[in-house]
Amino acid sequence: MSKPDKLLVDVAALVESAQSNQMSLTVVTGGAVITGRLAPETVWRQRVSDVLRDSARLGEFSAVFDTPVKEDGPPTHLHFHVARILQGQVGIPETGGMYRVAIEDVSAWTVGDFSYSDH
């Protein structure tokens, strides 16, 4: 999208202002389908930082995510946690991952997330 969807920006702004991580969303971006829950950017950054800090090889990158968030203007990105990239009949990774998606790159979206079952 060359111009971000105002409704999606409003959803992201509410997640940021309410500091909620309960909003489930599915987006299409760059041909990929990502499904999961949104988190405020500060919460998302902290979780990524914690994971990196615990890594023997990637610990030095942890500090990059500890940088304070600038809060000028509307949100420009969606911050997913416990999210999966949907491919065929599976979600990758199965346990969910942390994804940052530029709102202007979202071509389609819906409220809710998708789950798969082996049954």
XYZ file of N, CA and C in Angstrom:
357
model
N 0.845 -1.175 0.000
C 0.000 0.000 0.000
C 0.892 1.240 0.000
N 0.596 2.167 -0.846
C 1.371 3.403 -0.832
C 0.888 4.315 0.288
N -0.377 4.219 0.615
C -0.938 5.015 1.710
C -1.507 4.050 2.746
N -1.019 4.131 3.990
C -1.497 3.189 5.014
C -3.010 3.286 5.240
N -3.624 2.154 5.476
C -5.049 2.059 5.772
C -5.327 2.753 7.109
N -6.132 3.800 7.087
C -6.421 4.594 8.291
C -7.038 3.726 9.388
N -7.906 2.816 9.028
C -8.536 1.951 10.028
C -7.494 1.060 10.708
N -6.568 0.528 9.942
C -5.509 -0.307 10.509
C -4.586 0.529 11.403
N -4.294 1.754 10.992
C -3.501 2.666 11.829
C -4.226 2.925 13.142
N -5.546 3.103 13.096
C -6.331 3.328 14.312
C -6.286 2.111 15.243
N -6.345 0.909 14.671
C -6.242 -0.315 15.472
C -4.881 -0.358 16.165
N -3.819 -0.090 15.399
C -2.466 -0.101 15.966
C -2.315 0.960 17.050
N -2.898 2.133 16.839
C -2.821 3.215 17.828
C -3.528 2.822 19.118
N -4.650 2.126 19.007
C -5.364 1.681 20.205
C -4.558 0.642 20.970
N -3.920 -0.270 20.268
C -3.052 -1.257 20.921
C -1.938 -0.527 21.672
N -1.340 0.479 21.023
C -0.262 1.255 21.656
C -0.761 2.026 22.871
N -1.889 2.695 22.744
C -2.368 3.560 23.834
C -2.909 2.766 25.017
N -3.540 1.647 24.730
C -4.112 0.836 25.807
C -3.097 -0.140 26.372
N -1.923 -0.248 25.726
C -0.896 -1.203 26.129
C -1.486 -2.608 26.251
N -2.298 -2.966 25.253
C -2.957 -4.268 25.226
C -2.228 -5.223 24.286
N -2.229 -6.498 24.628
C -1.656 -7.509 23.738
C -2.681 -8.593 23.422
N -3.963 -8.222 23.430
C -5.019 -9.203 23.209
C -5.665 -9.113 21.831
N -5.281 -8.130 21.001
C -5.883 -7.955 19.684
C -5.277 -8.933 18.683
N -6.094 -9.850 18.200
C -5.649 -10.812 17.191
C -5.891 -10.232 15.805
N -4.920 -10.455 14.922
C -4.998 -9.877 13.582
C -4.301 -10.805 12.596
N -4.800 -10.824 11.373
C -4.161 -11.543 10.281
C -3.950 -10.553 9.156
N -2.718 -10.511 8.619
C -2.405 -9.580 7.539
C -1.773 -10.315 6.372
N -1.903 -9.706 5.195
C -1.196 -10.162 4.012
C -0.192 -9.065 3.686
N 1.078 -9.440 3.604
C 2.129 -8.483 3.291
C 3.198 -9.164 2.449
N 3.499 -8.581 1.321
C 4.510 -9.158 0.444
C 4.208 -10.592 0.033
N 2.933 -10.939 -0.044
C 2.548 -12.289 -0.423
C 2.493 -13.276 0.727
N 2.959 -12.872 1.899
C 2.918 -13.751 3.076
C 1.677 -13.445 3.912
N 1.158 -14.467 4.547
C 0.045 -14.295 5.479
C 0.605 -14.489 6.881
N 0.456 -13.447 7.711
C 0.940 -13.502 9.098
C -0.263 -13.371 10.008
N -0.339 -14.260 10.984
C -1.467 -14.262 11.900
C -0.955 -14.340 13.332
N -1.562 -13.586 14.221
C -1.136 -13.598 15.621
C -1.756 -12.457 16.400
N -1.127 -12.124 17.510
C -1.624 -11.043 18.365
C -0.692 -9.856 18.286
N -1.291 -8.676 18.329
C -0.509 -7.449 18.328
C -0.059 -7.112 19.740
N 1.089 -6.490 19.831
C 1.619 -6.021 21.114
C 2.060 -4.576 20.936
N 2.029 -3.790 22.002
C 2.602 -2.451 21.924
C 4.091 -2.561 21.594
N 4.607 -1.583 20.877
C 6.005 -1.652 20.445
C 6.963 -1.811 21.612
N 6.731 -1.118 22.723
C 7.655 -1.225 23.860
C 7.685 -2.645 24.421
N 6.541 -3.286 24.483
C 6.457 -4.666 24.980
C 7.159 -5.599 23.997
N 6.906 -5.407 22.705
C 7.517 -6.235 21.669
C 9.037 -6.114 21.722
N 9.534 -4.877 21.795
C 10.982 -4.649 21.856
C 11.605 -5.335 23.072
N 10.914 -5.250 24.211
C 11.451 -5.856 25.435
C 11.546 -7.370 25.292
N 10.526 -7.986 24.705
C 10.547 -9.446 24.528
C 11.655 -9.880 23.578
N 11.829 -9.141 22.486
C 12.906 -9.464 21.550
C 14.256 -9.295 22.245
N 14.402 -8.205 22.987
C 15.643 -7.944 23.713
C 15.958 -9.076 24.687
N 14.947 -9.536 25.410
C 15.140 -10.627 26.374
C 15.617 -11.906 25.691
N 15.019 -12.232 24.549
C 15.409 -13.440 23.819
C 16.853 -13.320 23.344
N 17.208 -12.171 22.805
C 18.578 -11.974 22.315
C 19.582 -11.994 23.464
N 19.228 -11.377 24.573
C 20.127 -11.320 25.732
C 20.468 -12.718 26.221
N 19.530 -13.637 26.123
C 19.736 -15.005 26.593
C 20.521 -15.868 25.606
N 20.831 -15.322 24.440
C 21.558 -16.072 23.416
C 23.060 -15.830 23.542
N 23.818 -16.913 23.522
C 25.274 -16.793 23.606
C 25.860 -16.095 22.383
N 25.261 -16.296 21.225
C 25.798 -15.720 19.991
C 25.192 -14.366 19.631
N 23.994 -14.061 20.117
C 23.300 -12.848 19.685
C 23.085 -11.822 20.795
N 23.625 -12.080 21.966
C 23.418 -11.209 23.117
C 23.765 -9.756 22.885
N 24.788 -9.490 22.078
C 25.222 -8.106 21.845
C 24.172 -7.283 21.099
N 23.240 -7.932 20.413
C 22.193 -7.221 19.684
C 21.032 -6.799 20.587
N 20.992 -7.307 21.777
C 19.912 -7.016 22.719
C 19.728 -5.523 22.955
N 20.823 -4.799 23.071
C 20.758 -3.362 23.382
C 20.048 -2.551 22.298
N 20.106 -3.003 21.050
C 19.441 -2.284 19.964
C 17.941 -2.178 20.234
N 17.379 -3.209 20.826
C 15.941 -3.241 21.077
C 15.552 -2.558 22.387
N 16.534 -2.197 23.200
C 16.261 -1.484 24.451
C 16.121 0.020 24.252
N 16.354 0.498 23.027
C 16.249 1.923 22.722
C 14.814 2.385 22.950
N 14.621 3.506 23.652
C 13.256 3.998 23.890
C 12.504 4.269 22.583
N 11.212 4.039 22.606
C 10.351 4.237 21.445
C 9.992 5.718 21.334
N 10.158 6.277 20.125
C 9.719 7.654 19.877
C 8.223 7.628 19.616
N 7.487 8.462 20.312
C 6.033 8.445 20.182
C 5.504 9.689 19.481
N 6.068 10.026 18.324
C 5.594 11.178 17.584
C 4.848 10.715 16.339
N 3.580 11.029 16.284
C 2.764 10.632 15.142
C 2.130 9.270 15.321
N 1.317 8.878 14.338
C 0.628 7.591 14.413
C 1.601 6.435 14.218
N 1.220 5.242 14.668
C 2.079 4.066 14.494
C 2.354 3.802 13.013
N 3.552 3.334 12.720
C 3.939 2.998 11.347
C 4.114 1.499 11.156
N 4.150 0.758 12.270
C 4.375 -0.682 12.204
C 3.412 -1.431 13.116
N 3.152 -2.663 12.750
C 2.420 -3.604 13.599
C 3.463 -4.494 14.247
N 3.281 -4.803 15.518
C 4.226 -5.641 16.248
C 3.492 -6.899 16.718
N 3.781 -7.996 16.046
C 3.130 -9.269 16.345
C 3.962 -10.093 17.318
N 3.274 -10.757 18.238
C 3.919 -11.781 19.061
C 3.018 -13.000 19.008
N 3.544 -14.138 19.410
C 2.880 -15.439 19.212
C 2.238 -15.495 17.823
N 3.000 -15.098 16.820
C 2.506 -15.029 15.445
C 3.135 -16.120 14.588
N 2.424 -16.449 13.529
C 2.910 -17.467 12.600
C 2.763 -16.966 11.173
N 3.693 -17.374 10.318
C 3.548 -17.180 8.886
C 2.834 -18.425 8.380
N 1.706 -18.241 7.719
C 0.931 -19.392 7.258
C 1.456 -19.871 5.915
N 1.698 -21.173 5.847
C 2.152 -21.786 4.608
C 1.507 -23.153 4.509
N 0.683 -23.321 3.500
C -0.034 -24.590 3.360
C -0.904 -24.834 4.575
N -0.721 -25.992 5.183
C -1.537 -26.337 6.342
C -0.781 -26.179 7.654
N 0.303 -25.413 7.648
C 1.066 -25.222 8.883
C 1.341 -23.738 9.104
N 1.598 -23.414 10.346
C 2.039 -22.081 10.716
C 3.482 -22.157 11.166
N 4.317 -21.250 10.684
C 5.742 -21.278 10.996
C 6.086 -20.051 11.822
N 6.739 -20.159 12.950
C 6.988 -21.396 13.692
C 5.728 -21.827 14.431
N 5.650 -23.096 14.777
C 4.458 -23.614 15.448
C 4.184 -22.921 16.766
N 5.238 -22.541 17.469
C 5.070 -21.908 18.781
C 4.819 -20.413 18.684
N 4.954 -19.844 17.517
C 4.736 -18.415 17.335
C 6.038 -17.647 17.416
N 6.099 -16.583 16.655
C 7.305 -15.768 16.610
C 6.987 -14.298 16.789
N 8.015 -13.485 16.682
C 7.908 -12.038 16.842
C 8.143 -11.407 15.481
N 7.149 -10.697 14.952
C 7.271 -10.080 13.635
C 6.908 -8.604 13.712
N 7.635 -7.795 12.952
C 7.364 -6.361 12.818
C 7.026 -6.126 11.355
N 5.845 -5.560 11.105
C 5.348 -5.375 9.748
C 5.009 -3.898 9.551
N 5.524 -3.299 8.477
C 5.178 -1.918 8.153
C 3.717 -1.858 7.723
N 2.955 -0.973 8.343
C 1.536 -0.851 8.023
C 1.346 -0.521 6.544
N 2.213 0.288 5.988
C 2.064 0.660 4.574
C 2.275 -0.523 3.630
N 2.857 -1.614 4.119
C 3.079 -2.804 3.287
C 1.952 -3.829 3.383
N 0.968 -3.573 4.226
C -0.151 -4.506 4.390
C -1.137 -4.297 3.246
N -1.392 -5.367 2.482
C -2.315 -5.258 1.347
C -3.719 -5.734 1.683
N -3.848 -6.543 2.735
C -5.160 -7.019 3.176
C -5.040 -7.422 4.642
N -6.142 -7.341 5.385
C -6.112 -7.728 6.785
C -7.506 -8.071 7.272
N -7.548 -8.825 8.363
C -8.810 -9.148 9.015
C -8.558 -9.299 10.508
N -9.565 -9.036 11.282
C -9.494 -9.218 12.728
C -9.570 -10.713 13.014
N -8.767 -11.175 13.952
C -8.739 -12.580 14.333
C -7.500 -13.254 13.792
N -7.220 -14.440 14.342
C -6.078 -15.201 13.852
C -6.544 -16.574 13.418
N -5.720 -17.237 12.641
C -6.042 -18.551 12.120
C -5.254 -19.609 12.869
N -5.910 -20.700 13.164
C -5.257 -21.835 13.810
C -5.456 -23.060 12.937
N -4.536 -24.002 13.062
C -4.639 -25.249 12.319
C -4.783 -26.410 13.281
N -5.416 -27.437 12.802
C -5.576 -28.649 13.590
C -5.246 -29.848 12.704
N -4.712 -30.884 13.308
C -4.410 -32.105 12.567
C -5.657 -32.961 12.338
N -6.763 -32.562 12.913
C -7.975 -33.382 12.837
C -8.884 -32.930 11.716
